[in-house]
PDB file of C-alpha atoms and ligand atoms in Angstrom:
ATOM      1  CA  UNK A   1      -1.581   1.771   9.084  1.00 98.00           C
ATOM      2  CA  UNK A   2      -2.884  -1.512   9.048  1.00 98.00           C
ATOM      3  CA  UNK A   3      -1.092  -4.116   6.927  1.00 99.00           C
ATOM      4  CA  UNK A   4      -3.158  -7.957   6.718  1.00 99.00           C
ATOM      5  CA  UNK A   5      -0.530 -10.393   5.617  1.00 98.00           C
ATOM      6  CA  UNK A   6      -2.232 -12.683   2.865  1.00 98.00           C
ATOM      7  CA  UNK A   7       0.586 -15.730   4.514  1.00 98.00           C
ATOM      8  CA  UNK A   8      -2.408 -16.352   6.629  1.00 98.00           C
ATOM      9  CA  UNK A   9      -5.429 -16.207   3.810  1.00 98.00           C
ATOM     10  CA  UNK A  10      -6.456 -19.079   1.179  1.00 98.00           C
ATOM     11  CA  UNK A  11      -4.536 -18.983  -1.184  1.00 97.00           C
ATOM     12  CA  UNK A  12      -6.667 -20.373  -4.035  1.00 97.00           C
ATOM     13  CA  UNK A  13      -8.610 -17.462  -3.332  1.00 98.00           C
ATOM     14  CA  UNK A  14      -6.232 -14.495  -3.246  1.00 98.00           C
ATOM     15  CA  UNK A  15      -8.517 -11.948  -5.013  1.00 98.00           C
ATOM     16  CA  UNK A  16     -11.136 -12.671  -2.488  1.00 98.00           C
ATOM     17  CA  UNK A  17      -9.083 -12.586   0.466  1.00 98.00           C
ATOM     18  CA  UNK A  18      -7.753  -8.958  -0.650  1.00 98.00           C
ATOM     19  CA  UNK A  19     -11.455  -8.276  -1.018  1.00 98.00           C
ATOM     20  CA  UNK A  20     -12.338  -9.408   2.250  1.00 98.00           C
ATOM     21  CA  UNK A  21     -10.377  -7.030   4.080  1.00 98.00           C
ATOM     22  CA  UNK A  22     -10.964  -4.027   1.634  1.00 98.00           C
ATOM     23  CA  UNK A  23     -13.110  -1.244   2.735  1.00 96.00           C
ATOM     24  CA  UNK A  24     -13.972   1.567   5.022  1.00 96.00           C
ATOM     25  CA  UNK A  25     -11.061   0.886   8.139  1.00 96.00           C
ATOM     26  CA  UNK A  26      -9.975  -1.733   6.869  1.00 98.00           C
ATOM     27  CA  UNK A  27      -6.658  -2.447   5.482  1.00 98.00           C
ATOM     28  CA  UNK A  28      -4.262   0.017   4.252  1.00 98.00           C
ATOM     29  CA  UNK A  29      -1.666  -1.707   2.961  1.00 98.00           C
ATOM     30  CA  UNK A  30      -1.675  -5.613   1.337  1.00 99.00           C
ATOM     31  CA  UNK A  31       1.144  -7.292   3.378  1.00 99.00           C
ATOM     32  CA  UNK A  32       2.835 -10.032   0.637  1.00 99.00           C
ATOM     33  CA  UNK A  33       5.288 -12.459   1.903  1.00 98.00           C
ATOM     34  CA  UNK A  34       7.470 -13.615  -0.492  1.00 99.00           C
ATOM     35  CA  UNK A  35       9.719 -16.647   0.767  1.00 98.00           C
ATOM     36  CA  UNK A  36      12.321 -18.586  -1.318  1.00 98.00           C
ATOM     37  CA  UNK A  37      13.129 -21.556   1.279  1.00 98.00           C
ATOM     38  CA  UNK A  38      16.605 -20.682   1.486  1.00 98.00           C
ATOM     39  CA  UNK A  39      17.068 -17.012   3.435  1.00 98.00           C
ATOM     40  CA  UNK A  40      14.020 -18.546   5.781  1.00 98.00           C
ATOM     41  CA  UNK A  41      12.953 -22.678   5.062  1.00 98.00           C
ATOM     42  CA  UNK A  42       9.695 -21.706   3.909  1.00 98.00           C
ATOM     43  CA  UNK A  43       8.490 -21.372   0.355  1.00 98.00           C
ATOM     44  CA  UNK A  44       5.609 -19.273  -0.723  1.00 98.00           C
ATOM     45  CA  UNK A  45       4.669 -17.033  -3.658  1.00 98.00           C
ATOM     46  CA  UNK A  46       6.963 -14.791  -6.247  1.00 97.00           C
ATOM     47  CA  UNK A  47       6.390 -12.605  -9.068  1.00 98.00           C
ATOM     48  CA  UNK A  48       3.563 -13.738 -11.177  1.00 98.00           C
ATOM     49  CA  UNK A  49       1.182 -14.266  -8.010  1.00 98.00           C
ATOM     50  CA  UNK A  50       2.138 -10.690  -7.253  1.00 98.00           C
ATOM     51  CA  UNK A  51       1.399  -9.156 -11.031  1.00 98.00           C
ATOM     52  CA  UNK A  52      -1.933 -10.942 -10.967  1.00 98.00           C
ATOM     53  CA  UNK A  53      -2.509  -9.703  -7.047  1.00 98.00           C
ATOM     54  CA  UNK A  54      -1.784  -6.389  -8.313  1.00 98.00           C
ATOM     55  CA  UNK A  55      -4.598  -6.713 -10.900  1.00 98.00           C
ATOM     56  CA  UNK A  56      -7.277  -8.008  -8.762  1.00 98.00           C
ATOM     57  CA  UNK A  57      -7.104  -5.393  -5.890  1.00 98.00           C
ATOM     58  CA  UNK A  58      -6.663  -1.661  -5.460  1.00 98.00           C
ATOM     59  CA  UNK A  59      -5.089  -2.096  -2.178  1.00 98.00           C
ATOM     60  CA  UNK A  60      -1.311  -0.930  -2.175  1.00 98.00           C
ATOM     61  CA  UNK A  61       0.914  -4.076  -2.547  1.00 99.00           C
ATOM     62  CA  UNK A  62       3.649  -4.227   0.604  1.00 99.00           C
ATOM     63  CA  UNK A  63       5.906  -7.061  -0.399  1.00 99.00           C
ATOM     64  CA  UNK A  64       8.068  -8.521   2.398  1.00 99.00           C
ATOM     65  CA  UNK A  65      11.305 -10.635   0.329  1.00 99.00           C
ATOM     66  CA  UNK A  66      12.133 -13.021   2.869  1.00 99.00           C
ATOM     67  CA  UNK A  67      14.579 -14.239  -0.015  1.00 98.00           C
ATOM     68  CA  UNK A  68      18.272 -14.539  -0.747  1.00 98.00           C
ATOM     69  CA  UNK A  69      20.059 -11.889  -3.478  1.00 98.00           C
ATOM     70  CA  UNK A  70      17.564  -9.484  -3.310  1.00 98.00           C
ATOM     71  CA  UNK A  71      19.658  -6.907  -5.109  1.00 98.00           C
ATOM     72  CA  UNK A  72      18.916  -9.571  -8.427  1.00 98.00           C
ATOM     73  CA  UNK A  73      14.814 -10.146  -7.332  1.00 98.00           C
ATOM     74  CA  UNK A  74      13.955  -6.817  -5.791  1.00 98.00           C
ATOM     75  CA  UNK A  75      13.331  -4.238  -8.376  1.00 98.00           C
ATOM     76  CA  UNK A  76      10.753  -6.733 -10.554  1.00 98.00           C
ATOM     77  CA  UNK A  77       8.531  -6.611  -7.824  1.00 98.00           C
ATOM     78  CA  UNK A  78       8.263  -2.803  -8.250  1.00 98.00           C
ATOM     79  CA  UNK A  79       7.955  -3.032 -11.659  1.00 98.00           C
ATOM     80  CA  UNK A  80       5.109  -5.652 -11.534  1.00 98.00           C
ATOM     81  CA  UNK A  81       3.310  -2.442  -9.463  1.00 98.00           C
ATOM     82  CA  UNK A  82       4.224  -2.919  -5.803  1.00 98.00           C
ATOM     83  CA  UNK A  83       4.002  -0.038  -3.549  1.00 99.00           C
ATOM     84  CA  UNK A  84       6.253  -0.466  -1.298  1.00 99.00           C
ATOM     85  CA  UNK A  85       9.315  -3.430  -1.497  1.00 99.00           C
ATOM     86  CA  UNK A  86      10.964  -4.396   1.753  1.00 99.00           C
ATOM     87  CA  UNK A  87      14.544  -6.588   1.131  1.00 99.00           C
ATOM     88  CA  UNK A  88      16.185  -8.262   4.318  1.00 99.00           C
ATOM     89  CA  UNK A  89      19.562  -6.236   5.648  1.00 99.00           C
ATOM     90  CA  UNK A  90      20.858  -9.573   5.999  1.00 98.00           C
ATOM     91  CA  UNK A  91      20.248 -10.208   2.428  1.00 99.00           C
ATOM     92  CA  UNK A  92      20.856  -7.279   0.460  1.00 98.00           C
ATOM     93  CA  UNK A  93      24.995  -6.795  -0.872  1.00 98.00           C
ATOM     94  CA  UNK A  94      24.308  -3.204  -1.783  1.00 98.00           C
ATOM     95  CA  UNK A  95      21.819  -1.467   0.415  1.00 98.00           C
ATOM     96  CA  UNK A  96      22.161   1.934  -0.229  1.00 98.00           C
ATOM     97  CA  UNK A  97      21.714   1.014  -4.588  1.00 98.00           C
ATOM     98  CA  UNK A  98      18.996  -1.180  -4.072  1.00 98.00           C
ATOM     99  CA  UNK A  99      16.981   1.562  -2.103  1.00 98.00           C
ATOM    100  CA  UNK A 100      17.759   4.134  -5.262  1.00 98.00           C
ATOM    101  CA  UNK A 101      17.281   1.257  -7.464  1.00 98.00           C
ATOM    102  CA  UNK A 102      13.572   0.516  -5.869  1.00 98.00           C
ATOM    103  CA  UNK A 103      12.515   4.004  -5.988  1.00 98.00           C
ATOM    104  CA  UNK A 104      13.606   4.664  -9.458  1.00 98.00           C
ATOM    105  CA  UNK A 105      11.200   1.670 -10.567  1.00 98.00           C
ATOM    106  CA  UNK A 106       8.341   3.756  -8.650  1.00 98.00           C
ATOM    107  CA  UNK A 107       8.592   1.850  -5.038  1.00 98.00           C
ATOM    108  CA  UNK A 108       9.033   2.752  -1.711  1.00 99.00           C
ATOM    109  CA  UNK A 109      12.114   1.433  -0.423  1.00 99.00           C
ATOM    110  CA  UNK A 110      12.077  -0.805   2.816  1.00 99.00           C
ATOM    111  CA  UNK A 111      14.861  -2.511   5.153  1.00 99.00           C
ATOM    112  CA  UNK A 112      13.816  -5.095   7.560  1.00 99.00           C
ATOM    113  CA  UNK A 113      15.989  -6.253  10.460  1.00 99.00           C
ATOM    114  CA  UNK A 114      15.926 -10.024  11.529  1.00 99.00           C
ATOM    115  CA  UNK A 115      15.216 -10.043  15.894  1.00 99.00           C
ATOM    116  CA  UNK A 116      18.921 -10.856  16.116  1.00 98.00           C
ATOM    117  CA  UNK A 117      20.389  -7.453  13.503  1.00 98.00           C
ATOM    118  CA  UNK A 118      20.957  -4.075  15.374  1.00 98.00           C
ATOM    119  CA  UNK A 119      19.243  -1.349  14.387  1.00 98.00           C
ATOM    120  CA  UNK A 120      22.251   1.053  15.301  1.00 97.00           C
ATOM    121  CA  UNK A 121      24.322  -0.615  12.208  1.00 98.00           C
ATOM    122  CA  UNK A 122      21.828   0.254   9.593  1.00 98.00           C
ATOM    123  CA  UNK A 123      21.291   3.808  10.786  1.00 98.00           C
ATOM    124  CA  UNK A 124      22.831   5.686   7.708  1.00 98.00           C
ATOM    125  CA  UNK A 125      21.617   3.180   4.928  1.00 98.00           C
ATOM    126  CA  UNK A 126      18.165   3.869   6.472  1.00 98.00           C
ATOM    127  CA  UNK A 127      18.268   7.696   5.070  1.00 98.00           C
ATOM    128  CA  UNK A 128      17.678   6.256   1.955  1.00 98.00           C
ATOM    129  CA  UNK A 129      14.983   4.032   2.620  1.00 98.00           C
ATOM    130  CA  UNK A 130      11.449   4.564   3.257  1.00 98.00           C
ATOM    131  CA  UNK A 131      10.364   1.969   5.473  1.00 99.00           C
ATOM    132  CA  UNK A 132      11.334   0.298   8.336  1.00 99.00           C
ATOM    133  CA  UNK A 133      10.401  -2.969   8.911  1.00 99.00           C
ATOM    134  CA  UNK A 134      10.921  -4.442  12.575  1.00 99.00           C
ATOM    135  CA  UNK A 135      10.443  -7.973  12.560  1.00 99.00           C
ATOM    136  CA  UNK A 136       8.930  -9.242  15.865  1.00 99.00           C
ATOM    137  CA  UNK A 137       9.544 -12.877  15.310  1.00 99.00           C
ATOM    138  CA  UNK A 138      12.129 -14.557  13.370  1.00 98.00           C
ATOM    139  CA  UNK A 139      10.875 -14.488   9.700  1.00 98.00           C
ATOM    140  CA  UNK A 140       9.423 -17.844   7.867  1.00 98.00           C
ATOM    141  CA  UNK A 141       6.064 -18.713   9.634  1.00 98.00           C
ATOM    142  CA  UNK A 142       2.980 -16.672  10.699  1.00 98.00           C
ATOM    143  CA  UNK A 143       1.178 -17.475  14.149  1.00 98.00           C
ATOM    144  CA  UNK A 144       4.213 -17.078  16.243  1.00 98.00           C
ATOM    145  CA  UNK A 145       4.651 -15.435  19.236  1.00 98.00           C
ATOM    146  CA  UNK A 146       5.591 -11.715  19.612  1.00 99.00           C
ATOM    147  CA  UNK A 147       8.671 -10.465  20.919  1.00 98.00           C
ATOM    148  CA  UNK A 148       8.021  -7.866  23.121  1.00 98.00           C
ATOM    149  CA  UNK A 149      12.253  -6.789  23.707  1.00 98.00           C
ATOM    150  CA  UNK A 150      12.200  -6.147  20.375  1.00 98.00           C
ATOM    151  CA  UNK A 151      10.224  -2.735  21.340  1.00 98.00           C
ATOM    152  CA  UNK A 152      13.318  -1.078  22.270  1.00 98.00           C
ATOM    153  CA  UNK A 153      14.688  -1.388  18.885  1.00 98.00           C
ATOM    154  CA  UNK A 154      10.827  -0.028  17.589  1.00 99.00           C
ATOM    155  CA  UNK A 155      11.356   2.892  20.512  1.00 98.00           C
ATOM    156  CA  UNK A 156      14.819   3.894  19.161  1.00 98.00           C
ATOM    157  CA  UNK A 157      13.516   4.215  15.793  1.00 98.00           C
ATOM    158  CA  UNK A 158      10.667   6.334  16.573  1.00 98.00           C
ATOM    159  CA  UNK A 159      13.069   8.655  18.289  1.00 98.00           C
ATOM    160  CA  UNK A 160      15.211   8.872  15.230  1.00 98.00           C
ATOM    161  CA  UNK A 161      12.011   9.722  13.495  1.00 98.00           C
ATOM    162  CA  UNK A 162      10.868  12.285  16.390  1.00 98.00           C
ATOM    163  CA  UNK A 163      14.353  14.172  15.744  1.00 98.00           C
ATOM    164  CA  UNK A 164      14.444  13.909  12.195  1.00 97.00           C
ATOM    165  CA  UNK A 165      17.297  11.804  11.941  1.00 97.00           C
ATOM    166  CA  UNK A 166      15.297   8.981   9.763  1.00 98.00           C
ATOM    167  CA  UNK A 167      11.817   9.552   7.439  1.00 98.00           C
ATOM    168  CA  UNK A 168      10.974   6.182   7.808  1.00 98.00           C
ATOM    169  CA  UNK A 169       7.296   4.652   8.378  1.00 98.00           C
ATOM    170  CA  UNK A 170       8.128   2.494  11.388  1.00 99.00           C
ATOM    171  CA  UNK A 171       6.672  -1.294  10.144  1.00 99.00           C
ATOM    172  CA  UNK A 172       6.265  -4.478  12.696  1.00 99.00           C
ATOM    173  CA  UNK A 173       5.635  -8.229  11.540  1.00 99.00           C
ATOM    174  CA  UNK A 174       5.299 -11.170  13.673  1.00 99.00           C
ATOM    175  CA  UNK A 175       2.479 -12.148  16.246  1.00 99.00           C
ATOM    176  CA  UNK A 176       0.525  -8.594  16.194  1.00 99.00           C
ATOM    177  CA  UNK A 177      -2.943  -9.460  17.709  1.00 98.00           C
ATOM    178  CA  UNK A 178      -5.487  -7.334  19.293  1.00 97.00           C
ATOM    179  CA  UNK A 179      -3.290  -7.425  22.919  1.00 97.00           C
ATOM    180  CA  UNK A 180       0.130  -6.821  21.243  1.00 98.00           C
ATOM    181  CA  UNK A 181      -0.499  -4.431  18.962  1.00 98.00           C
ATOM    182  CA  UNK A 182      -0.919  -2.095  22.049  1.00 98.00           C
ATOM    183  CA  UNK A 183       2.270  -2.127  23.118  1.00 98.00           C
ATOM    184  CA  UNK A 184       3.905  -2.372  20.124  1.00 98.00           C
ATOM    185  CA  UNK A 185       1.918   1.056  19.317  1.00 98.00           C
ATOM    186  CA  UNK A 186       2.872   2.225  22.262  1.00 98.00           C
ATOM    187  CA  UNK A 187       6.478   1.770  21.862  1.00 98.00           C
ATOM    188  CA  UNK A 188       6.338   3.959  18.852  1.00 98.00           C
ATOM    189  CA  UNK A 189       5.193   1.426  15.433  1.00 98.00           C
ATOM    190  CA  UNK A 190       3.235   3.376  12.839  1.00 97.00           C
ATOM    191  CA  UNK A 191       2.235   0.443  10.189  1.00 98.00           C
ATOM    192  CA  UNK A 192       1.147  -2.860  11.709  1.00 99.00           C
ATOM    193  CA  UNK A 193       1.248  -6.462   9.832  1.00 99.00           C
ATOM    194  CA  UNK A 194      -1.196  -8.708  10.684  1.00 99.00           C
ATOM    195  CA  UNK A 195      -1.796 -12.130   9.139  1.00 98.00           C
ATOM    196  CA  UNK A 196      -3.177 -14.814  11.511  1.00 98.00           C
ATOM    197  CA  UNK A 197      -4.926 -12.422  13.721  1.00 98.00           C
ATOM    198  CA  UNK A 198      -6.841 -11.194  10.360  1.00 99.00           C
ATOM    199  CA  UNK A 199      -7.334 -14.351   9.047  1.00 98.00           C
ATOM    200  CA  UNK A 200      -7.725 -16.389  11.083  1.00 98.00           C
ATOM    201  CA  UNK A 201     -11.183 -14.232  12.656  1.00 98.00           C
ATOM    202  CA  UNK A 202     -14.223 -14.935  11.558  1.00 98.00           C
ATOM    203  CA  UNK A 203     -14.679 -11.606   9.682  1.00 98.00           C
ATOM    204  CA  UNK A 204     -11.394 -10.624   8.672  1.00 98.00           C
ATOM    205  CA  UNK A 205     -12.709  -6.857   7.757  1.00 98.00           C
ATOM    206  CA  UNK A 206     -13.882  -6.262  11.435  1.00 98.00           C
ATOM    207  CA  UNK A 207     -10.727  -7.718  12.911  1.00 98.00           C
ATOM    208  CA  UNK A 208      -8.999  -5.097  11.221  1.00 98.00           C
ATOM    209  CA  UNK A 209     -10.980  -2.436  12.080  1.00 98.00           C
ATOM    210  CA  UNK A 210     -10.763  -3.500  15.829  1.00 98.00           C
ATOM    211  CA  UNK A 211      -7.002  -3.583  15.117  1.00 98.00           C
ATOM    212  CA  UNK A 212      -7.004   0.475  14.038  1.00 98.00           C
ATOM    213  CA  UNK A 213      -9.280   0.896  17.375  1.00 98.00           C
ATOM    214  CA  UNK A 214      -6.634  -0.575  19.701  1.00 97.00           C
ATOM    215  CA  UNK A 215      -4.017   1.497  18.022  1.00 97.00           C
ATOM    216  CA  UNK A 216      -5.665   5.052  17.690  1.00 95.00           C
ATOM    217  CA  UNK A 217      -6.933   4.282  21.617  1.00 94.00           C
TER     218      UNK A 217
HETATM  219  C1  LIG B 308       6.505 -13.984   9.015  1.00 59.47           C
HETATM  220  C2  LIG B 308       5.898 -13.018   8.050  1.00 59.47           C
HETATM  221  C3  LIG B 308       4.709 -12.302   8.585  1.00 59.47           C
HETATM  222  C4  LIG B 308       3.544 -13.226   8.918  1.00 59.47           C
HETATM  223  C5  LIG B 308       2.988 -12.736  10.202  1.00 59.47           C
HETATM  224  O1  LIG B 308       7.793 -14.290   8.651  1.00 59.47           O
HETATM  225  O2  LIG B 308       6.823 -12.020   7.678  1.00 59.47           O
HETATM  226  O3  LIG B 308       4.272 -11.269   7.718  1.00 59.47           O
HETATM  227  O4  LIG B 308       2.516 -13.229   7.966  1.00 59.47           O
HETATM  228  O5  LIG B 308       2.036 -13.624  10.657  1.00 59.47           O
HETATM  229  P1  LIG B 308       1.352 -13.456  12.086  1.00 59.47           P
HETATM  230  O6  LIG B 308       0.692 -12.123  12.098  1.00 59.47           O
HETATM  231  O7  LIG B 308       0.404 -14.607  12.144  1.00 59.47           O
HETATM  232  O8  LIG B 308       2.465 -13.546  13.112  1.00 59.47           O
HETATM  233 ZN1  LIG B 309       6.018 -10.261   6.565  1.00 59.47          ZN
END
């Protein structure tokens, strides 16, 4: 899956920008970063940009809280219609009740690990989730640079998923672009997010397409 990150689109134009990469190979999931400036410094968009994003485009709504006491935010973002809510394991208090908690407001439940957080100390909470979000930068800013040694932690996880330890869709964020996302398919990642690499090309539809080409190649 293909996942454009709108922290790279205009946003005064949000319903376009959804629109723009809508369509036939293009995105599957609408990546939505929502940043408080105190879990990362940078402030972007909350809840009533998502409930009128979720009104103005079919795609599925993949929120990314890059916020502090997501076990208090969390669960209005799946009742304003997201489709899948991903809180920060270096956020969340209660991990394994905010993953039932999601799901029982209709949401898929993700977990996303800072570059720095193992992956082999969320291992059981993970049963309970269904995503798992790798972060290839450290979270805040898009048009970094991708870390390629985090691929062992994207490796191990596909092996847990291989042997049926974890159901998890296997998610990475930070500096995919037509070169990375090769390796970081390679290494095992099911469900890429891509914002500047999207939207930053001319025709943000097409870059997504040649995105899903790279990865089914
Ligand atoms: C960064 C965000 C990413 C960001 C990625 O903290 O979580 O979703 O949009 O941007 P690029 O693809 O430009 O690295
Ligand atoms: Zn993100």
């Amino acid at each position: 899956m293909i996942a454009p990150s709108i922290l790279s689109a205009d946003f005064a134009h949000l319903a376009d920008e959804a629109a723009a990469v809508s369509g036939g190979g293009g995105a599957d999931w609408l990546h939505v970063d929502v940043m408080d400036n105190h879990f990362v410094p940078n402030l972007t968009l909350g809840l009533p940009v998502v409930k009128s994003l979720r009104a103005a485009t079919d795609l599925p709504l993949d929120c990314h809280l890059m916020i502090d006491d997501p076990d208090r935010w969390a669960v209005g973002f799946a009742e304003a219609g997201a489709y899948n809510v991903t809180v920060h394991a270096e956020a969340v208090a209660d991990p394994v009740s905010m993953a039932l908690d999601l799901r029982a407001a209709g949401a898929k439940a993700g977990l996303s690990l800072k570059p720095g957080t193992d992956l082999d100390d969320w291992v059981e909470v993970l049963r309970d989730y269904d995503t798992l979000l790798i972060m290839t930068v450290e979270p805040g800013f898009g048009g970094q640079s991708f870390m390629p040694e985090m691929m062992d932690k994207v490796r191990r996880a596909r092996t847990m998923v291989q042997t049926g330890h974890l159901t998890v869709v296997v998610q990475v964020d930070g500096g995919i672009n037509a070169d990375t996302i090769a390796i970081a398919a390679e290494a095992g990642a099911d469900c890429f997010v891509a914002g500047s690499a999207v939207y930053d090309a001319q025709d943000p539809l097409a870059a997504v397409r040649a995105l899903r080409r790279t990865v089914e190649r």
